[in-house]
Amino acid sequence: MASPKTPISPTSPRKAKKDNSFLEYITLGRKKKNKEADDLDKEMRDHIEEIESGVRCYVPDLNELEEGEERLVVEKGQQSPSVQELIKVLIDWINDELVSYRIIVRNLQEDLYDGQVLQKLVEKLGNIRLEFPEVLQSETGQKQKLRIVLEECNRILGMDQHYESPLWTVEKIHGRDIIAILHLLTALVRHYRPPIKLPENVRIEGHLYKKVNGELRRDINPIAEQLTMEKEDTTAHYERDAFDTLFDHAPEKLEVVKKSLIVFVNKHMTKVNIPVQSIEEDFHDGVVLVMLMGLLGGYFVPLHNFFLTPQTYEEKVANVTLAYKLMVDAGLHKPNTRPEDIVKKDMKSTMRVLFSLINRFKSVS
């Protein structure tokens, strides 16, 4: 997704006078607002508010059950903190994968049940294109598309293409069964091993409902489902690079490399009177990274596009995520490190990102 960019005029005050104040820089940004930037800002803020307000639980309409049909239901308010954490991790992962489609998932049950988002996710992860017969957006059409998507998921995960896993059936996913949705998504994470960390040993409890003689019956004792293991190893495996060698075998050279990176950053950040001093402390909130990308690319990132004074962990992650998007827009590969690694002040991750910028923009004055 291309981010709003406002080219810097050769005759702009910032070009004519190196010591422009930061206030003038802000004023310039405010004059460059446009509708696309406003829309992006609203989407980002809505997403943050959704996360901070907690994960909502949708309880499906059990009256839709057929005679003899059973469904395991997690009732409102019964999600444990670990389950809520797992849901948040998965939502962030999906949104990161689908950012180029301008898709924002806020609730797994309400946004994934019809197969549309799952289709885009599977296509993105597998770098494939799913072909569908022309179907109407009726319940029957939704289930028809969902069946094709789940068959592709089963193929990817090494199951028979036409074998319907009992953990995630068409009826369960379309019925907004949160347990089935979580089983499917965690299976995809284990297969593709994206740079995220699933919370470990997550169990979810639900009550079994069954329709008997037209009436709903609920088991008294809850049933527990294991969603993640005690030792989840789902993070991506990267090849060791020069930074691993530097940290492990040449720590005496670490300060030299850090100083070189800071010199490069300050060559540009001093143009807006915001010099940096520390790799560990000055990049974790994403503000410098966002502004640095604008300076390197010759455009101004409107201030309402990111959090200028981020207060929460989520706001900092949003800033770093935006910086990553700007890097991709500039022709760089998406960083292997997670935005969360930068926010947590992982020095090796931060240095990797800055080194990639040096390689790409070393000729920029």
mmCIF file of C-alpha atoms in Angstrom, residues 48-333:
data_model
loop_
_atom_site.group_PDB
_atom_site.id
_atom_site.type_symbol
_atom_site.label_atom_id
_atom_site.label_comp_id
_atom_site.label_asym_id
_atom_site.label_seq_id
_atom_site.Cartn_x
_atom_site.Cartn_y
_atom_site.Cartn_z
ATOM 1 C CA ILE A 48 -5.414 0.743 17.746
ATOM 2 C CA GLU A 49 -8.648 1.575 19.579
ATOM 3 C CA GLU A 50 -9.987 -1.881 18.749
ATOM 4 C CA ILE A 51 -6.903 -3.546 20.221
ATOM 5 C CA GLU A 52 -6.912 -1.415 23.368
ATOM 6 C CA SER A 53 -10.613 -1.991 23.995
ATOM 7 C CA GLY A 54 -10.049 -5.746 24.212
ATOM 8 C CA VAL A 55 -11.021 -8.646 21.994
ATOM 9 C CA ARG A 56 -14.729 -8.981 21.497
ATOM 10 C CA CYS A 57 -16.320 -12.404 21.582
ATOM 11 C CA TYR A 58 -19.031 -13.198 19.079
ATOM 12 C CA VAL A 59 -21.397 -15.964 20.164
ATOM 13 C CA PRO A 60 -23.070 -17.531 17.131
ATOM 14 C CA ASP A 61 -26.825 -17.985 16.927
ATOM 15 C CA LEU A 62 -27.243 -21.507 18.253
ATOM 16 C CA ASN A 63 -30.832 -21.619 17.060
ATOM 17 C CA GLU A 64 -29.386 -22.193 13.585
ATOM 18 C CA LEU A 65 -28.108 -25.634 14.622
ATOM 19 C CA GLU A 66 -29.639 -28.564 12.801
ATOM 20 C CA GLU A 67 -31.240 -31.433 14.721
ATOM 21 C CA GLY A 68 -28.480 -33.510 16.336
ATOM 22 C CA GLU A 69 -25.765 -30.970 15.459
ATOM 23 C CA GLU A 70 -23.206 -30.039 18.124
ATOM 24 C CA ARG A 71 -21.120 -26.918 18.582
ATOM 25 C CA LEU A 72 -18.439 -26.006 21.068
ATOM 26 C CA VAL A 73 -19.008 -22.377 22.070
ATOM 27 C CA VAL A 74 -16.781 -19.959 23.956
ATOM 28 C CA GLU A 75 -19.215 -17.731 25.765
ATOM 29 C CA LYS A 76 -18.846 -13.995 26.223
ATOM 30 C CA GLY A 77 -16.402 -12.989 28.919
ATOM 31 C CA GLN A 78 -14.911 -16.481 29.144
ATOM 32 C CA GLN A 79 -11.733 -15.885 27.144
ATOM 33 C CA SER A 80 -8.588 -16.124 29.237
ATOM 34 C CA PRO A 81 -5.841 -13.462 28.940
ATOM 35 C CA SER A 82 -3.649 -15.941 27.033
ATOM 36 C CA VAL A 83 -6.417 -16.559 24.497
ATOM 37 C CA GLN A 84 -6.899 -12.816 24.060
ATOM 38 C CA GLU A 85 -3.159 -12.403 23.564
ATOM 39 C CA LEU A 86 -3.164 -15.145 20.912
ATOM 40 C CA ILE A 87 -6.054 -13.465 19.100
ATOM 41 C CA LYS A 88 -4.245 -10.113 19.116
ATOM 42 C CA VAL A 89 -1.055 -11.684 17.745
ATOM 43 C CA LEU A 90 -2.988 -13.364 14.929
ATOM 44 C CA ILE A 91 -4.945 -10.200 14.071
ATOM 45 C CA ASP A 92 -1.723 -8.182 13.866
ATOM 46 C CA TRP A 93 -0.131 -10.865 11.706
ATOM 47 C CA ILE A 94 -3.054 -10.962 9.256
ATOM 48 C CA ASN A 95 -3.164 -7.167 9.015
ATOM 49 C CA ASP A 96 0.562 -7.046 8.350
ATOM 50 C CA GLU A 97 0.258 -9.645 5.591
ATOM 51 C CA LEU A 98 -2.739 -7.954 3.938
ATOM 52 C CA VAL A 99 -1.719 -4.314 4.267
ATOM 53 C CA SER A 100 -1.279 -4.001 0.477
ATOM 54 C CA TYR A 101 -4.959 -4.904 0.043
ATOM 55 C CA ARG A 102 -6.009 -2.156 2.485
ATOM 56 C CA ILE A 103 -7.689 -4.861 4.554
ATOM 57 C CA ILE A 104 -7.915 -4.359 8.309
ATOM 58 C CA VAL A 105 -9.199 -7.235 10.434
ATOM 59 C CA ARG A 106 -10.606 -6.235 13.801
ATOM 60 C CA ASN A 107 -12.461 -9.377 14.844
ATOM 61 C CA LEU A 108 -11.527 -12.876 13.688
ATOM 62 C CA GLN A 109 -15.034 -14.263 13.887
ATOM 63 C CA GLU A 110 -16.800 -11.440 12.134
ATOM 64 C CA ASP A 111 -14.158 -10.789 9.476
ATOM 65 C CA LEU A 112 -13.083 -14.304 8.441
ATOM 66 C CA TYR A 113 -16.293 -16.331 8.399
ATOM 67 C CA ASP A 114 -17.279 -15.710 4.746
ATOM 68 C CA GLY A 115 -13.935 -16.719 3.227
ATOM 69 C CA GLN A 116 -13.058 -13.359 1.641
ATOM 70 C CA VAL A 117 -10.217 -12.444 3.984
ATOM 71 C CA LEU A 118 -9.044 -16.055 4.252
ATOM 72 C CA GLN A 119 -8.817 -16.161 0.460
ATOM 73 C CA LYS A 120 -6.561 -13.098 0.351
ATOM 74 C CA LEU A 121 -4.440 -14.444 3.212
ATOM 75 C CA VAL A 122 -3.908 -17.845 1.576
ATOM 76 C CA GLU A 123 -3.104 -16.229 -1.782
ATOM 77 C CA LYS A 124 -0.596 -13.871 -0.162
ATOM 78 C CA LEU A 125 1.102 -16.546 1.954
ATOM 79 C CA GLY A 126 1.339 -19.067 -0.874
ATOM 80 C CA ASN A 127 1.948 -16.546 -3.662
ATOM 81 C CA ILE A 128 -0.895 -18.162 -5.586
ATOM 82 C CA ARG A 129 -4.146 -17.185 -7.214
ATOM 83 C CA LEU A 130 -7.306 -19.110 -6.341
ATOM 84 C CA GLU A 131 -9.875 -19.488 -9.090
ATOM 85 C CA PHE A 132 -13.530 -19.410 -8.124
ATOM 86 C CA PRO A 133 -16.692 -20.033 -10.101
ATOM 87 C CA GLU A 134 -18.934 -17.011 -10.270
ATOM 88 C CA VAL A 135 -20.924 -17.120 -7.039
ATOM 89 C CA LEU A 136 -23.436 -14.828 -5.415
ATOM 90 C CA GLN A 137 -22.820 -13.308 -1.999
ATOM 91 C CA SER A 138 -25.526 -15.456 -0.492
ATOM 92 C CA GLU A 139 -24.907 -17.861 2.361
ATOM 93 C CA THR A 140 -24.645 -20.689 -0.164
ATOM 94 C CA GLY A 141 -22.181 -18.695 -2.255
ATOM 95 C CA GLN A 142 -20.095 -17.822 0.777
ATOM 96 C CA LYS A 143 -19.861 -21.458 1.811
ATOM 97 C CA GLN A 144 -18.964 -22.484 -1.735
ATOM 98 C CA LYS A 145 -16.034 -20.052 -1.776
ATOM 99 C CA LEU A 146 -15.042 -20.961 1.785
ATOM 100 C CA ARG A 147 -14.922 -24.647 0.856
ATOM 101 C CA ILE A 148 -12.446 -23.940 -1.958
ATOM 102 C CA VAL A 149 -10.282 -21.860 0.386
ATOM 103 C CA LEU A 150 -10.251 -24.551 3.082
ATOM 104 C CA GLU A 151 -9.427 -27.240 0.537
ATOM 105 C CA GLU A 152 -6.411 -25.156 -0.488
ATOM 106 C CA CYS A 153 -5.451 -24.749 3.181
ATOM 107 C CA ASN A 154 -5.608 -28.508 3.642
ATOM 108 C CA ARG A 155 -3.442 -29.008 0.550
ATOM 109 C CA ILE A 156 -0.870 -26.514 1.834
ATOM 110 C CA LEU A 157 -0.826 -28.155 5.254
ATOM 111 C CA GLY A 158 -0.197 -31.590 3.763
ATOM 112 C CA MET A 159 -3.716 -32.959 4.082
ATOM 113 C CA ASP A 160 -5.766 -34.469 1.321
ATOM 114 C CA GLN A 161 -7.179 -31.572 -0.664
ATOM 115 C CA HIS A 162 -10.732 -32.803 -0.287
ATOM 116 C CA TYR A 163 -10.389 -34.008 3.292
ATOM 117 C CA GLU A 164 -12.298 -31.768 5.661
ATOM 118 C CA SER A 165 -10.339 -31.411 8.882
ATOM 119 C CA PRO A 166 -12.598 -31.877 11.887
ATOM 120 C CA LEU A 167 -10.833 -28.906 13.486
ATOM 121 C CA TRP A 168 -11.984 -26.407 10.839
ATOM 122 C CA THR A 169 -14.973 -27.348 8.724
ATOM 123 C CA VAL A 170 -16.912 -25.062 6.408
ATOM 124 C CA GLU A 171 -19.813 -25.099 8.846
ATOM 125 C CA LYS A 172 -17.598 -24.225 11.813
ATOM 126 C CA ILE A 173 -15.759 -21.358 10.107
ATOM 127 C CA HIS A 174 -18.932 -19.956 8.542
ATOM 128 C CA GLY A 175 -20.646 -20.371 11.903
ATOM 129 C CA ARG A 176 -17.991 -18.093 13.441
ATOM 130 C CA ASP A 177 -16.564 -20.842 15.646
ATOM 131 C CA ILE A 178 -13.626 -19.066 17.295
ATOM 132 C CA ILE A 179 -11.971 -22.352 18.271
ATOM 133 C CA ALA A 180 -11.990 -23.614 14.662
ATOM 134 C CA ILE A 181 -10.693 -20.273 13.387
ATOM 135 C CA LEU A 182 -7.833 -20.265 15.896
ATOM 136 C CA HIS A 183 -6.897 -23.866 15.055
ATOM 137 C CA LEU A 184 -6.726 -22.981 11.345
ATOM 138 C CA LEU A 185 -4.708 -19.790 11.786
ATOM 139 C CA THR A 186 -2.190 -21.321 14.190
ATOM 140 C CA ALA A 187 -1.709 -24.204 11.735
ATOM 141 C CA LEU A 188 -0.927 -21.701 8.962
ATOM 142 C CA VAL A 189 1.515 -19.872 11.246
ATOM 143 C CA ARG A 190 3.343 -23.114 12.034
ATOM 144 C CA HIS A 191 3.557 -23.928 8.326
ATOM 145 C CA TYR A 192 4.746 -20.562 7.004
ATOM 146 C CA ARG A 193 6.756 -19.582 10.091
ATOM 147 C CA PRO A 194 6.350 -15.805 9.837
ATOM 148 C CA PRO A 195 8.436 -13.594 12.166
ATOM 149 C CA ILE A 196 5.890 -13.649 14.979
ATOM 150 C CA LYS A 197 5.835 -15.421 18.321
ATOM 151 C CA LEU A 198 2.736 -17.329 19.360
ATOM 152 C CA PRO A 199 2.028 -17.290 23.096
ATOM 153 C CA GLU A 200 2.768 -20.713 24.522
ATOM 154 C CA ASN A 201 0.503 -23.283 26.164
ATOM 155 C CA VAL A 202 -2.759 -21.542 25.265
ATOM 156 C CA ARG A 203 -5.912 -23.452 26.160
ATOM 157 C CA ILE A 204 -9.453 -22.367 25.466
ATOM 158 C CA GLU A 205 -12.566 -23.631 27.204
ATOM 159 C CA GLY A 206 -16.032 -23.842 25.791
ATOM 160 C CA HIS A 207 -19.350 -25.523 26.444
ATOM 161 C CA LEU A 208 -20.829 -28.068 24.085
ATOM 162 C CA TYR A 209 -24.291 -27.246 22.765
ATOM 163 C CA LYS A 210 -26.457 -29.768 20.965
ATOM 164 C CA LYS A 211 -29.921 -29.572 19.459
ATOM 165 C CA VAL A 212 -32.097 -32.471 20.588
ATOM 166 C CA ASN A 213 -35.782 -32.684 19.680
ATOM 167 C CA GLY A 214 -35.706 -29.053 18.633
ATOM 168 C CA GLU A 215 -34.250 -27.857 21.944
ATOM 169 C CA LEU A 216 -30.756 -26.678 22.791
ATOM 170 C CA ARG A 217 -28.911 -28.621 25.461
ATOM 171 C CA ARG A 218 -25.730 -27.393 27.121
ATOM 172 C CA ASP A 219 -23.210 -29.642 28.839
ATOM 173 C CA ILE A 220 -22.485 -28.520 32.382
ATOM 174 C CA ASN A 221 -18.779 -29.340 32.279
ATOM 175 C CA PRO A 222 -16.605 -27.226 29.963
ATOM 176 C CA ILE A 223 -14.387 -28.793 27.329
ATOM 177 C CA ALA A 224 -10.792 -27.540 26.939
ATOM 178 C CA GLU A 225 -9.003 -27.306 23.603
ATOM 179 C CA GLN A 226 -5.228 -26.939 23.330
ATOM 180 C CA LEU A 227 -4.363 -24.198 20.824
ATOM 181 C CA THR A 228 -0.598 -23.837 21.264
ATOM 182 C CA MET A 229 2.060 -26.018 22.832
ATOM 183 C CA GLU A 230 4.297 -25.393 25.837
ATOM 184 C CA LYS A 231 7.268 -24.715 23.585
ATOM 185 C CA GLU A 232 6.053 -23.122 20.387
ATOM 186 C CA ASP A 233 8.815 -22.732 17.797
ATOM 187 C CA THR A 234 7.036 -20.827 15.081
ATOM 188 C CA THR A 235 9.350 -17.899 14.526
ATOM 189 C CA ALA A 236 11.052 -17.651 11.165
ATOM 190 C CA HIS A 237 14.529 -19.121 10.822
ATOM 191 C CA TYR A 238 16.946 -16.656 9.250
ATOM 192 C CA GLU A 239 20.417 -17.324 7.987
ATOM 193 C CA ARG A 240 23.144 -15.929 10.172
ATOM 194 C CA ASP A 241 24.522 -12.673 8.880
ATOM 195 C CA ALA A 242 27.374 -10.259 9.574
ATOM 196 C CA PHE A 243 25.589 -8.843 12.601
ATOM 197 C CA ASP A 244 25.415 -12.271 14.244
ATOM 198 C CA THR A 245 29.155 -12.608 13.686
ATOM 199 C CA LEU A 246 29.761 -9.093 14.968
ATOM 200 C CA PHE A 247 27.862 -9.666 18.202
ATOM 201 C CA ASP A 248 29.236 -13.155 18.798
ATOM 202 C CA HIS A 249 32.864 -12.876 17.735
ATOM 203 C CA ALA A 250 33.852 -9.212 17.383
ATOM 204 C CA PRO A 251 32.138 -7.252 20.152
ATOM 205 C CA GLU A 252 35.091 -4.874 20.291
ATOM 206 C CA LYS A 253 34.054 -3.570 16.863
ATOM 207 C CA LEU A 254 30.432 -3.053 17.869
ATOM 208 C CA GLU A 255 30.885 0.554 19.006
ATOM 209 C CA VAL A 256 32.560 1.465 15.722
ATOM 210 C CA VAL A 257 29.611 0.125 13.723
ATOM 211 C CA LYS A 258 27.105 1.842 16.002
ATOM 212 C CA LYS A 259 28.881 5.177 15.579
ATOM 213 C CA SER A 260 28.884 4.765 11.794
ATOM 214 C CA LEU A 261 25.145 4.146 11.793
ATOM 215 C CA ILE A 262 24.486 7.181 14.004
ATOM 216 C CA VAL A 263 26.629 9.394 11.762
ATOM 217 C CA PHE A 264 24.573 8.304 8.749
ATOM 218 C CA VAL A 265 21.265 8.963 10.519
ATOM 219 C CA ASN A 266 22.329 12.358 11.851
ATOM 220 C CA LYS A 267 23.503 13.439 8.407
ATOM 221 C CA HIS A 268 19.796 13.584 7.586
ATOM 222 C CA MET A 269 17.992 14.047 10.908
ATOM 223 C CA THR A 270 19.932 17.221 11.742
ATOM 224 C CA LYS A 271 18.123 18.827 8.813
ATOM 225 C CA VAL A 272 15.049 18.894 11.058
ATOM 226 C CA ASN A 273 16.990 19.534 14.256
ATOM 227 C CA ILE A 274 16.396 16.047 15.674
ATOM 228 C CA PRO A 275 19.813 14.429 16.115
ATOM 229 C CA VAL A 276 20.035 10.940 17.585
ATOM 230 C CA GLN A 277 22.560 9.698 20.119
ATOM 231 C CA SER A 278 21.713 6.088 20.920
ATOM 232 C CA ILE A 279 20.874 3.028 18.815
ATOM 233 C CA GLU A 280 19.224 1.482 21.853
ATOM 234 C CA GLU A 281 16.994 4.401 22.854
ATOM 235 C CA ASP A 282 16.253 6.677 19.894
ATOM 236 C CA PHE A 283 14.539 4.325 17.439
ATOM 237 C CA HIS A 284 12.205 2.167 19.515
ATOM 238 C CA ASP A 285 9.117 4.400 19.163
ATOM 239 C CA GLY A 286 9.358 4.548 15.353
ATOM 240 C CA VAL A 287 9.235 8.353 15.097
ATOM 241 C CA VAL A 288 12.822 8.778 13.886
ATOM 242 C CA LEU A 289 12.482 5.864 11.461
ATOM 243 C CA VAL A 290 9.356 7.372 9.852
ATOM 244 C CA MET A 291 10.868 10.850 9.536
ATOM 245 C CA LEU A 292 14.188 9.431 8.325
ATOM 246 C CA MET A 293 12.418 7.573 5.507
ATOM 247 C CA GLY A 294 10.782 10.813 4.420
ATOM 248 C CA LEU A 295 14.103 12.642 4.398
ATOM 249 C CA LEU A 296 15.857 9.860 2.492
ATOM 250 C CA GLY A 297 13.041 9.660 -0.046
ATOM 251 C CA GLY A 298 12.710 13.422 -0.509
ATOM 252 C CA TYR A 299 9.154 13.746 0.770
ATOM 253 C CA PHE A 300 7.368 14.712 3.942
ATOM 254 C CA VAL A 301 5.287 12.189 5.848
ATOM 255 C CA PRO A 302 2.233 14.100 7.165
ATOM 256 C CA LEU A 303 2.309 14.173 10.940
ATOM 257 C CA HIS A 304 -1.233 12.885 11.244
ATOM 258 C CA ASN A 305 -0.061 9.687 9.505
ATOM 259 C CA PHE A 306 1.789 8.507 12.606
ATOM 260 C CA PHE A 307 2.025 9.063 16.343
ATOM 261 C CA LEU A 308 4.452 11.951 16.913
ATOM 262 C CA THR A 309 4.551 11.339 20.661
ATOM 263 C CA PRO A 310 3.556 7.680 21.043
ATOM 264 C CA GLN A 311 2.516 6.703 24.539
ATOM 265 C CA THR A 312 1.536 3.055 24.213
ATOM 266 C CA TYR A 313 3.237 -0.056 22.939
ATOM 267 C CA GLU A 314 0.638 -0.353 20.167
ATOM 268 C CA GLU A 315 1.272 3.199 18.967
ATOM 269 C CA LYS A 316 5.008 2.529 18.764
ATOM 270 C CA VAL A 317 4.423 -0.698 16.810
ATOM 271 C CA ALA A 318 2.138 1.222 14.429
ATOM 272 C CA ASN A 319 4.894 3.775 13.815
ATOM 273 C CA VAL A 320 7.561 1.160 13.071
ATOM 274 C CA THR A 321 5.113 -0.716 10.846
ATOM 275 C CA LEU A 322 4.540 2.481 8.838
ATOM 276 C CA ALA A 323 8.318 2.958 8.519
ATOM 277 C CA TYR A 324 8.585 -0.594 7.154
ATOM 278 C CA LYS A 325 5.888 0.185 4.583
ATOM 279 C CA LEU A 326 7.808 3.257 3.459
ATOM 280 C CA MET A 327 10.949 1.127 3.085
ATOM 281 C CA VAL A 328 9.110 -1.303 0.832
ATOM 282 C CA ASP A 329 7.716 1.624 -1.169
ATOM 283 C CA ALA A 330 11.306 2.822 -1.633
ATOM 284 C CA GLY A 331 12.306 -0.496 -3.187
ATOM 285 C CA LEU A 332 13.837 -2.220 -0.157
ATOM 286 C CA HIS A 333 12.962 -5.724 0.900
#
